[in-house]
Every structure is written in structure tokens, then in C-alpha cells.
Amino acid sequence: MTNHAAPAPVSLPRPTEVLAGTPWSNLSDGMGAATDVPLNLERLLDSDRRRRTSALDFLHHVVHHQNTLYEATAPTTLYVVGILDDPRTLHPIDRSRPDLPGPMRAALLGWLGAVASEANDTAADALRRHGSRPEDHLPFIQMNALLPLLLDPVEAHTRDPDLPVREAAVAACIPLVDDARLQHRRTALLPSIRQALGASAQWQYRERAIETLEEWGEDTTGLVGRDPWAFIDADLPRRGPCPGRPVDQSEEPPF
């Protein structure tokens, strides 16, 4: 277990550098020592669809179990954002009924957005209301320090030719620009929120657009959220929908 925060990198390292240069066995995830993380990260780009899907499940249910940040979350995030441009992230993954559509790239963007939601100023305020001090929690410090590095590579995919990827990228940008250091980027994101999310065929994204614009004091005229008469077997979390696998939810603060 580490007991101090390493300085955040000034630029994104290569994914291979993250795999080789991270002392995974000294870090923790939701299952204990993070020794299985490197193999699962490599499998995100595997040629076998089942292995890709299993690796994605691992991200959600081990590295970010119940929306908790672990010591392995920050280096995992560096790897995930580093592979977004890899053509292999356009390969499909297995999906269940509640999942939002799109290839692995969309799912990874959804995971990045979910992690960012637990590491920005909004998350810090919520944790303090629960009596926790995020500044005393090493994984929060590590992830929070990375947020400014994540916005540009995530925002680049708001112009992706694949619609589900574009939608996932816009949704992932929202928790990033909720951080005080990045709030000046909100204005540029507004058209994408209205056009990509507000007009999405997915009600989860439409709801996210309305919720976000209302929180930011913007006009939501003409936007329509979920059809209250539609039959939905299982709802995804209203805030921060993830196009990969549903994330475990917990009413308790993660630390």
C-alpha cells in the first residue's frame, strides 16, 4: 500500500509505459492487491469479444467497484485514456438490455466519465457533506490531479464519426468540466450537450442533457427527457450514464 501521492504527470504517458512502469502489486483495487489489473487492461484490446467484455466488467466491478476510487484507479485511467484512439477500441462488446449502445470506445468513455464523477469538486463537496475528507484519501488526490489531463483526449471524441462514441464522449466531458479548473470549458461544450445528448435516441442521455443544463443555469426549452409511459426493465444511473456495463450503486460514501 502506498502512503503518499506521486506527482501527476505533466503529459499522458503511453499505455505501454503505464503497464510496465506501474507497481501494480503494491496498489489496491476492489478485490485487494491489483495484480490482475495489467492482464485485464491488455484484454480490453483483445481480438476475442468475450475477453474484451470481461475486461470491461473488471474495470467497472473491480477497479471502480461501487463507484469507489482505489489506488489502482488512477494508473488504470491513464491506460484507458491512452488507448482511446486505438482502432481496436472500435470493436464490439457484448451488451445486456440496460446497456447503452456503441463499441468498446464508447464503453471506455463511459467508464472515464464515471471515474471523473467521483474525483471532481462536486464529488468532493458531496463527500464532505457525508463527513469525509477527500483530501485525506490518496486515491481521490491521485484521480483529481489527473482530471486536467483527461479533458482534451475525451473532448476530441465529441467529433467522432460514430454516434454512440460522440454521445459517450460528451457525457464523459460533463463531470470533467464540473471541476473548478476546467469550468471555463463549459461554454464550448454546450452545443454538443444540446445537439448530441439533448437529441439522442437514448433517454438516459436526454435526461443527462436536461439535468446538466439546468444545473448550469442554461435554457432547456425544447428538450424532452424520458417518456414516463415507456416500459424500462432496468434503469441506468441518472447521472453519468456509462455505455459499458451498469456500475454498482451504493448509498454510502466510498470512504
PDB file of C-alpha atoms in Angstrom:
ATOM      1  CA  MET A   1       0.000   0.000   0.000  1.00  0.00           C
ATOM      2  CA  THR A   2       1.314   3.429  -0.857  1.00  0.00           C
ATOM      3  CA  ASN A   3       1.289   6.203   1.710  1.00  0.00           C
ATOM      4  CA  HIS A   4       1.943   9.287  -0.387  1.00  0.00           C
ATOM      5  CA  ALA A   5       0.721  10.736  -3.653  1.00  0.00           C
ATOM      6  CA  ALA A   6       3.113  10.704  -6.570  1.00  0.00           C
ATOM      7  CA  PRO A   7       3.043  13.908  -8.617  1.00  0.00           C
ATOM      8  CA  ALA A   8       0.645  13.873 -11.546  1.00  0.00           C
ATOM      9  CA  PRO A   9       2.343  13.512 -14.941  1.00  0.00           C
ATOM     10  CA  VAL A  10       2.614  16.692 -16.995  1.00  0.00           C
ATOM     11  CA  SER A  11       1.503  14.780 -20.094  1.00  0.00           C
ATOM     12  CA  LEU A  12      -0.210  11.481 -20.775  1.00  0.00           C
ATOM     13  CA  PRO A  13       2.218   8.533 -20.804  1.00  0.00           C
ATOM     14  CA  ARG A  14       1.983   5.820 -23.429  1.00  0.00           C
ATOM     15  CA  PRO A  15      -0.217   2.875 -22.453  1.00  0.00           C
ATOM     16  CA  THR A  16       2.771   0.533 -22.611  1.00  0.00           C
ATOM     17  CA  GLU A  17       4.624   2.793 -20.187  1.00  0.00           C
ATOM     18  CA  VAL A  18       1.702   2.672 -17.769  1.00  0.00           C
ATOM     19  CA  LEU A  19       1.624  -1.120 -17.856  1.00  0.00           C
ATOM     20  CA  ALA A  20       5.368  -1.547 -17.431  1.00  0.00           C
ATOM     21  CA  GLY A  21       6.051   1.343 -15.061  1.00  0.00           C
ATOM     22  CA  THR A  22       3.264   0.893 -12.504  1.00  0.00           C
ATOM     23  CA  PRO A  23       3.964  -1.225  -9.378  1.00  0.00           C
ATOM     24  CA  TRP A  24       0.579  -2.942  -9.594  1.00  0.00           C
ATOM     25  CA  SER A  25       1.253  -5.465  -6.832  1.00  0.00           C
ATOM     26  CA  ASN A  26       1.775  -2.571  -4.407  1.00  0.00           C
ATOM     27  CA  LEU A  27      -1.573  -0.993  -5.276  1.00  0.00           C
ATOM     28  CA  SER A  28      -5.104  -1.882  -4.221  1.00  0.00           C
ATOM     29  CA  ASP A  29      -8.351  -2.359  -6.110  1.00  0.00           C
ATOM     30  CA  GLY A  30     -11.782  -3.578  -5.047  1.00  0.00           C
ATOM     31  CA  MET A  31     -10.518  -7.141  -4.577  1.00  0.00           C
ATOM     32  CA  GLY A  32      -7.238  -6.428  -2.794  1.00  0.00           C
ATOM     33  CA  ALA A  33      -3.837  -6.272  -4.484  1.00  0.00           C
ATOM     34  CA  ALA A  34      -4.150  -5.013  -8.069  1.00  0.00           C
ATOM     35  CA  THR A  35      -2.113  -7.839  -9.576  1.00  0.00           C
ATOM     36  CA  ASP A  36      -4.816  -8.749 -12.132  1.00  0.00           C
ATOM     37  CA  VAL A  37      -5.188  -5.231 -13.497  1.00  0.00           C
ATOM     38  CA  PRO A  38      -2.444  -5.329 -16.201  1.00  0.00           C
ATOM     39  CA  LEU A  39      -3.800  -8.505 -17.808  1.00  0.00           C
ATOM     40  CA  ASN A  40      -7.321  -7.101 -17.904  1.00  0.00           C
ATOM     41  CA  LEU A  41      -6.125  -3.816 -19.356  1.00  0.00           C
ATOM     42  CA  GLU A  42      -4.407  -5.659 -22.185  1.00  0.00           C
ATOM     43  CA  ARG A  43      -7.574  -7.681 -22.795  1.00  0.00           C
ATOM     44  CA  LEU A  44      -9.561  -4.516 -23.479  1.00  0.00           C
ATOM     45  CA  LEU A  45      -7.947  -4.698 -26.937  1.00  0.00           C
ATOM     46  CA  ASP A  46      -8.156  -8.483 -27.286  1.00  0.00           C
ATOM     47  CA  SER A  47      -9.378  -9.983 -30.554  1.00  0.00           C
ATOM     48  CA  ASP A  48     -11.823 -12.161 -28.610  1.00  0.00           C
ATOM     49  CA  ARG A  49     -15.129 -10.406 -27.909  1.00  0.00           C
ATOM     50  CA  ARG A  50     -15.776 -12.296 -24.685  1.00  0.00           C
ATOM     51  CA  ARG A  51     -12.371 -11.364 -23.286  1.00  0.00           C
ATOM     52  CA  ARG A  52     -12.933  -7.710 -24.169  1.00  0.00           C
ATOM     53  CA  THR A  53     -16.299  -7.734 -22.440  1.00  0.00           C
ATOM     54  CA  SER A  54     -14.886  -9.490 -19.367  1.00  0.00           C
ATOM     55  CA  ALA A  55     -12.087  -6.918 -19.137  1.00  0.00           C
ATOM     56  CA  LEU A  56     -14.625  -4.101 -19.281  1.00  0.00           C
ATOM     57  CA  ASP A  57     -16.620  -5.735 -16.499  1.00  0.00           C
ATOM     58  CA  PHE A  58     -13.397  -5.889 -14.493  1.00  0.00           C
ATOM     59  CA  LEU A  59     -12.957  -2.120 -14.829  1.00  0.00           C
ATOM     60  CA  HIS A  60     -16.448  -1.451 -13.539  1.00  0.00           C
ATOM     61  CA  HIS A  61     -16.686  -4.037 -10.803  1.00  0.00           C
ATOM     62  CA  VAL A  62     -13.109  -4.268  -9.501  1.00  0.00           C
ATOM     63  CA  VAL A  63     -11.133  -1.118 -10.370  1.00  0.00           C
ATOM     64  CA  HIS A  64     -14.148   1.136  -9.733  1.00  0.00           C
ATOM     65  CA  HIS A  65     -16.257  -1.162  -7.555  1.00  0.00           C
ATOM     66  CA  GLN A  66     -19.393   0.590  -6.229  1.00  0.00           C
ATOM     67  CA  ASN A  67     -18.132   3.933  -7.559  1.00  0.00           C
ATOM     68  CA  THR A  68     -15.106   3.768  -5.250  1.00  0.00           C
ATOM     69  CA  LEU A  69     -11.689   5.132  -6.171  1.00  0.00           C
ATOM     70  CA  TYR A  70      -8.797   2.781  -5.383  1.00  0.00           C
ATOM     71  CA  GLU A  71      -5.039   3.135  -5.663  1.00  0.00           C
ATOM     72  CA  ALA A  72      -5.176   1.288  -8.990  1.00  0.00           C
ATOM     73  CA  THR A  73      -7.843   3.601 -10.422  1.00  0.00           C
ATOM     74  CA  ALA A  74      -5.537   6.466 -11.428  1.00  0.00           C
ATOM     75  CA  PRO A  75      -2.979   4.415 -13.403  1.00  0.00           C
ATOM     76  CA  THR A  76      -5.832   2.425 -14.948  1.00  0.00           C
ATOM     77  CA  THR A  77      -7.366   5.716 -16.064  1.00  0.00           C
ATOM     78  CA  LEU A  78      -4.089   6.744 -17.691  1.00  0.00           C
ATOM     79  CA  TYR A  79      -4.058   3.495 -19.649  1.00  0.00           C
ATOM     80  CA  VAL A  80      -7.709   3.739 -20.700  1.00  0.00           C
ATOM     81  CA  VAL A  81      -7.467   7.308 -21.938  1.00  0.00           C
ATOM     82  CA  GLY A  82      -4.246   6.383 -23.720  1.00  0.00           C
ATOM     83  CA  ILE A  83      -5.913   3.690 -25.844  1.00  0.00           C
ATOM     84  CA  LEU A  84      -8.981   5.684 -26.907  1.00  0.00           C
ATOM     85  CA  ASP A  85      -7.514   6.352 -30.356  1.00  0.00           C
ATOM     86  CA  ASP A  86      -6.527   2.726 -30.914  1.00  0.00           C
ATOM     87  CA  PRO A  87      -8.607   1.334 -33.830  1.00  0.00           C
ATOM     88  CA  ARG A  88      -9.226  -1.820 -31.790  1.00  0.00           C
ATOM     89  CA  THR A  89     -11.468   0.165 -29.438  1.00  0.00           C
ATOM     90  CA  LEU A  90     -13.992   0.257 -32.303  1.00  0.00           C
ATOM     91  CA  HIS A  91     -14.560  -3.480 -31.895  1.00  0.00           C
ATOM     92  CA  PRO A  92     -17.940  -4.507 -30.439  1.00  0.00           C
ATOM     93  CA  ILE A  93     -18.583  -5.852 -26.965  1.00  0.00           C
ATOM     94  CA  ASP A  94     -21.382  -7.985 -25.545  1.00  0.00           C
ATOM     95  CA  ARG A  95     -24.227  -5.968 -24.089  1.00  0.00           C
ATOM     96  CA  SER A  96     -27.222  -6.617 -21.888  1.00  0.00           C
ATOM     97  CA  ARG A  97     -30.600  -4.902 -22.189  1.00  0.00           C
ATOM     98  CA  PRO A  98     -29.806  -1.897 -19.889  1.00  0.00           C
ATOM     99  CA  ASP A  99     -26.524  -1.054 -21.652  1.00  0.00           C
ATOM    100  CA  LEU A 100     -26.215   1.946 -23.913  1.00  0.00           C
ATOM    101  CA  PRO A 101     -25.064   1.206 -27.484  1.00  0.00           C
ATOM    102  CA  GLY A 102     -21.658   1.555 -29.048  1.00  0.00           C
ATOM    103  CA  PRO A 103     -18.270  -0.149 -29.439  1.00  0.00           C
ATOM    104  CA  MET A 104     -15.602  -0.582 -26.789  1.00  0.00           C
ATOM    105  CA  ARG A 105     -14.526   3.047 -27.296  1.00  0.00           C
ATOM    106  CA  ALA A 106     -17.942   4.298 -26.170  1.00  0.00           C
ATOM    107  CA  ALA A 107     -17.827   1.994 -23.152  1.00  0.00           C
ATOM    108  CA  LEU A 108     -14.376   3.231 -22.154  1.00  0.00           C
ATOM    109  CA  LEU A 109     -15.520   6.838 -22.418  1.00  0.00           C
ATOM    110  CA  GLY A 110     -18.442   5.955 -20.179  1.00  0.00           C
ATOM    111  CA  TRP A 111     -16.073   4.440 -17.632  1.00  0.00           C
ATOM    112  CA  LEU A 112     -13.844   7.529 -17.714  1.00  0.00           C
ATOM    113  CA  GLY A 113     -16.855   9.730 -17.094  1.00  0.00           C
ATOM    114  CA  ALA A 114     -17.937   7.574 -14.160  1.00  0.00           C
ATOM    115  CA  VAL A 115     -14.487   7.804 -12.580  1.00  0.00           C
ATOM    116  CA  ALA A 116     -14.267  11.551 -13.148  1.00  0.00           C
ATOM    117  CA  SER A 117     -17.642  11.934 -11.427  1.00  0.00           C
ATOM    118  CA  GLU A 118     -16.054  10.598  -8.248  1.00  0.00           C
ATOM    119  CA  ALA A 119     -12.960  12.820  -8.398  1.00  0.00           C
ATOM    120  CA  ASN A 120     -14.113  16.361  -9.197  1.00  0.00           C
ATOM    121  CA  ASP A 121     -15.118  19.264  -6.955  1.00  0.00           C
ATOM    122  CA  THR A 122     -18.769  18.212  -6.991  1.00  0.00           C
ATOM    123  CA  ALA A 123     -17.782  14.799  -5.626  1.00  0.00           C
ATOM    124  CA  ALA A 124     -15.532  16.398  -3.013  1.00  0.00           C
ATOM    125  CA  ASP A 125     -18.388  18.588  -1.769  1.00  0.00           C
ATOM    126  CA  ALA A 126     -20.704  15.569  -1.542  1.00  0.00           C
ATOM    127  CA  LEU A 127     -18.140  13.588   0.438  1.00  0.00           C
ATOM    128  CA  ARG A 128     -17.632  16.425   2.883  1.00  0.00           C
ATOM    129  CA  ARG A 129     -21.387  16.525   3.453  1.00  0.00           C
ATOM    130  CA  HIS A 130     -21.080  12.862   4.457  1.00  0.00           C
ATOM    131  CA  GLY A 131     -18.338  13.731   6.950  1.00  0.00           C
ATOM    132  CA  SER A 132     -15.398  12.528   4.825  1.00  0.00           C
ATOM    133  CA  ARG A 133     -12.260  14.473   3.936  1.00  0.00           C
ATOM    134  CA  PRO A 134     -11.354  13.699   0.313  1.00  0.00           C
ATOM    135  CA  GLU A 135      -8.031  15.491   0.727  1.00  0.00           C
ATOM    136  CA  ASP A 136      -7.047  12.733   3.186  1.00  0.00           C
ATOM    137  CA  HIS A 137      -7.895   9.960   0.720  1.00  0.00           C
ATOM    138  CA  LEU A 138      -4.958   9.113  -1.548  1.00  0.00           C
ATOM    139  CA  PRO A 139      -6.929   7.668  -4.499  1.00  0.00           C
ATOM    140  CA  PHE A 140      -9.081  10.811  -4.624  1.00  0.00           C
ATOM    141  CA  ILE A 141      -5.987  13.030  -4.616  1.00  0.00           C
ATOM    142  CA  GLN A 142      -4.403  10.983  -7.404  1.00  0.00           C
ATOM    143  CA  MET A 143      -7.506  10.951  -9.604  1.00  0.00           C
ATOM    144  CA  ASN A 144      -8.326  14.603  -9.006  1.00  0.00           C
ATOM    145  CA  ALA A 145      -4.825  15.562 -10.120  1.00  0.00           C
ATOM    146  CA  LEU A 146      -5.373  13.766 -13.437  1.00  0.00           C
ATOM    147  CA  LEU A 147      -8.613  15.498 -14.442  1.00  0.00           C
ATOM    148  CA  PRO A 148      -6.984  18.339 -16.418  1.00  0.00           C
ATOM    149  CA  LEU A 149      -5.087  15.763 -18.498  1.00  0.00           C
ATOM    150  CA  LEU A 150      -8.240  13.878 -19.422  1.00  0.00           C
ATOM    151  CA  LEU A 151     -10.406  16.581 -20.929  1.00  0.00           C
ATOM    152  CA  ASP A 152      -8.633  17.104 -24.270  1.00  0.00           C
ATOM    153  CA  PRO A 153      -8.439  13.415 -25.306  1.00  0.00           C
ATOM    154  CA  VAL A 154     -12.024  12.822 -24.176  1.00  0.00           C
ATOM    155  CA  GLU A 155     -13.332  16.001 -25.819  1.00  0.00           C
ATOM    156  CA  ALA A 156     -11.660  15.028 -29.094  1.00  0.00           C
ATOM    157  CA  HIS A 157     -14.150  12.174 -29.414  1.00  0.00           C
ATOM    158  CA  THR A 158     -17.139  14.519 -29.284  1.00  0.00           C
ATOM    159  CA  ARG A 159     -16.388  14.776 -33.020  1.00  0.00           C
ATOM    160  CA  ASP A 160     -16.020  11.019 -33.548  1.00  0.00           C
ATOM    161  CA  PRO A 161     -17.758   9.716 -36.709  1.00  0.00           C
ATOM    162  CA  ASP A 162     -19.505   7.045 -34.591  1.00  0.00           C
ATOM    163  CA  LEU A 163     -22.674   8.492 -32.988  1.00  0.00           C
ATOM    164  CA  PRO A 164     -22.636   6.362 -29.814  1.00  0.00           C
ATOM    165  CA  VAL A 165     -18.992   7.337 -29.297  1.00  0.00           C
ATOM    166  CA  ARG A 166     -19.818  11.031 -29.749  1.00  0.00           C
ATOM    167  CA  GLU A 167     -22.626  10.792 -27.228  1.00  0.00           C
ATOM    168  CA  ALA A 168     -20.471   8.913 -24.720  1.00  0.00           C
ATOM    169  CA  ALA A 169     -17.687  11.473 -25.110  1.00  0.00           C
ATOM    170  CA  VAL A 170     -19.995  14.436 -24.482  1.00  0.00           C
ATOM    171  CA  ALA A 171     -21.404  12.720 -21.395  1.00  0.00           C
ATOM    172  CA  ALA A 172     -17.883  11.977 -20.136  1.00  0.00           C
ATOM    173  CA  CYS A 173     -16.851  15.624 -20.563  1.00  0.00           C
ATOM    174  CA  ILE A 174     -19.581  16.854 -18.206  1.00  0.00           C
ATOM    175  CA  PRO A 175     -18.024  15.676 -14.907  1.00  0.00           C
ATOM    176  CA  LEU A 176     -14.644  16.906 -16.113  1.00  0.00           C
ATOM    177  CA  VAL A 177     -15.823  20.480 -16.706  1.00  0.00           C
ATOM    178  CA  ASP A 178     -17.644  20.385 -13.368  1.00  0.00           C
ATOM    179  CA  ASP A 179     -14.173  20.701 -11.820  1.00  0.00           C
ATOM    180  CA  ALA A 180     -13.241  24.292 -10.967  1.00  0.00           C
ATOM    181  CA  ARG A 181     -10.022  24.134 -13.002  1.00  0.00           C
ATOM    182  CA  LEU A 182     -11.973  23.224 -16.139  1.00  0.00           C
ATOM    183  CA  GLN A 183     -15.238  25.118 -15.775  1.00  0.00           C
ATOM    184  CA  HIS A 184     -14.071  27.668 -18.348  1.00  0.00           C
ATOM    185  CA  ARG A 185     -14.519  24.903 -20.944  1.00  0.00           C
ATOM    186  CA  ARG A 186     -18.253  24.574 -20.293  1.00  0.00           C
ATOM    187  CA  THR A 187     -19.331  27.147 -22.855  1.00  0.00           C
ATOM    188  CA  ALA A 188     -17.671  25.302 -25.725  1.00  0.00           C
ATOM    189  CA  LEU A 189     -19.371  22.079 -24.644  1.00  0.00           C
ATOM    190  CA  LEU A 190     -22.915  23.497 -24.567  1.00  0.00           C
ATOM    191  CA  PRO A 191     -23.754  22.953 -28.267  1.00  0.00           C
ATOM    192  CA  SER A 192     -22.703  19.307 -28.045  1.00  0.00           C
ATOM    193  CA  ILE A 193     -24.785  18.750 -24.923  1.00  0.00           C
ATOM    194  CA  ARG A 194     -27.855  20.152 -26.659  1.00  0.00           C
ATOM    195  CA  GLN A 195     -27.294  18.548 -30.065  1.00  0.00           C
ATOM    196  CA  ALA A 196     -25.706  15.193 -29.201  1.00  0.00           C
ATOM    197  CA  LEU A 197     -27.293  14.407 -25.847  1.00  0.00           C
ATOM    198  CA  GLY A 198     -30.423  16.525 -25.966  1.00  0.00           C
ATOM    199  CA  ALA A 199     -31.486  14.970 -29.285  1.00  0.00           C
ATOM    200  CA  SER A 200     -30.251  11.452 -28.532  1.00  0.00           C
ATOM    201  CA  ALA A 201     -32.384   8.400 -29.180  1.00  0.00           C
ATOM    202  CA  GLN A 202     -31.284   7.236 -25.713  1.00  0.00           C
ATOM    203  CA  TRP A 203     -33.458   8.690 -22.954  1.00  0.00           C
ATOM    204  CA  GLN A 204     -30.596   8.414 -20.458  1.00  0.00           C
ATOM    205  CA  TYR A 205     -28.580  10.918 -22.479  1.00  0.00           C
ATOM    206  CA  ARG A 206     -31.552  13.248 -22.949  1.00  0.00           C
ATOM    207  CA  GLU A 207     -32.130  13.252 -19.207  1.00  0.00           C
ATOM    208  CA  ARG A 208     -28.437  13.938 -18.640  1.00  0.00           C
ATOM    209  CA  ALA A 209     -28.571  16.919 -21.008  1.00  0.00           C
ATOM    210  CA  ILE A 210     -31.565  18.428 -19.226  1.00  0.00           C
ATOM    211  CA  GLU A 211     -30.107  17.827 -15.769  1.00  0.00           C
ATOM    212  CA  THR A 212     -26.744  19.323 -16.702  1.00  0.00           C
ATOM    213  CA  LEU A 213     -28.120  22.403 -18.429  1.00  0.00           C
ATOM    214  CA  GLU A 214     -30.443  23.096 -15.509  1.00  0.00           C
ATOM    215  CA  GLU A 215     -27.540  22.798 -13.048  1.00  0.00           C
ATOM    216  CA  TRP A 216     -25.501  25.208 -15.152  1.00  0.00           C
ATOM    217  CA  GLY A 217     -28.348  27.725 -15.354  1.00  0.00           C
ATOM    218  CA  GLU A 218     -28.906  27.187 -19.081  1.00  0.00           C
ATOM    219  CA  ASP A 219     -32.127  27.116 -21.058  1.00  0.00           C
ATOM    220  CA  THR A 220     -33.646  23.658 -21.645  1.00  0.00           C
ATOM    221  CA  THR A 221     -36.557  24.767 -23.802  1.00  0.00           C
ATOM    222  CA  GLY A 222     -37.438  22.142 -26.397  1.00  0.00           C
ATOM    223  CA  LEU A 223     -35.556  19.299 -24.743  1.00  0.00           C
ATOM    224  CA  VAL A 224     -37.572  16.221 -23.864  1.00  0.00           C
ATOM    225  CA  GLY A 225     -36.350  13.608 -21.392  1.00  0.00           C
ATOM    226  CA  ARG A 226     -37.609  10.130 -20.675  1.00  0.00           C
ATOM    227  CA  ASP A 227     -41.075   9.117 -21.800  1.00  0.00           C
ATOM    228  CA  PRO A 228     -42.823   8.425 -18.455  1.00  0.00           C
ATOM    229  CA  TRP A 229     -45.045   5.844 -20.149  1.00  0.00           C
ATOM    230  CA  ALA A 230     -42.197   3.880 -21.692  1.00  0.00           C
ATOM    231  CA  PHE A 231     -41.592   0.430 -20.226  1.00  0.00           C
ATOM    232  CA  ILE A 232     -37.990   0.132 -18.997  1.00  0.00           C
ATOM    233  CA  ASP A 233     -36.818  -3.138 -17.460  1.00  0.00           C
ATOM    234  CA  ALA A 234     -33.853  -1.632 -15.645  1.00  0.00           C
ATOM    235  CA  ASP A 235     -32.786   1.987 -15.280  1.00  0.00           C
ATOM    236  CA  LEU A 236     -29.200   3.103 -15.542  1.00  0.00           C
ATOM    237  CA  PRO A 237     -27.908   5.671 -13.045  1.00  0.00           C
ATOM    238  CA  ARG A 238     -29.403   9.051 -13.956  1.00  0.00           C
ATOM    239  CA  ARG A 239     -26.112  10.886 -13.513  1.00  0.00           C
ATOM    240  CA  GLY A 240     -23.179   9.811 -15.631  1.00  0.00           C
ATOM    241  CA  PRO A 241     -24.603   7.020 -17.831  1.00  0.00           C
ATOM    242  CA  CYS A 242     -21.956   4.519 -18.846  1.00  0.00           C
ATOM    243  CA  PRO A 243     -22.207   2.895 -22.276  1.00  0.00           C
ATOM    244  CA  GLY A 244     -20.379  -0.172 -20.961  1.00  0.00           C
ATOM    245  CA  ARG A 245     -21.746  -2.275 -18.142  1.00  0.00           C
ATOM    246  CA  PRO A 246     -24.001  -0.914 -15.386  1.00  0.00           C
ATOM    247  CA  VAL A 247     -21.989   0.347 -12.429  1.00  0.00           C
ATOM    248  CA  ASP A 248     -22.737  -0.957  -8.941  1.00  0.00           C
ATOM    249  CA  GLN A 249     -24.562   1.683  -6.918  1.00  0.00           C
ATOM    250  CA  SER A 250     -24.204   2.399  -3.219  1.00  0.00           C
ATOM    251  CA  GLU A 251     -25.934   4.913  -0.940  1.00  0.00           C
ATOM    252  CA  GLU A 252     -22.895   5.124   1.292  1.00  0.00           C
ATOM    253  CA  PRO A 253     -19.881   7.362   0.584  1.00  0.00           C
ATOM    254  CA  PRO A 254     -17.000   5.327  -0.869  1.00  0.00           C
ATOM    255  CA  PHE A 255     -14.647   6.087   2.018  1.00  0.00           C
TER     256      PHE A 255
END
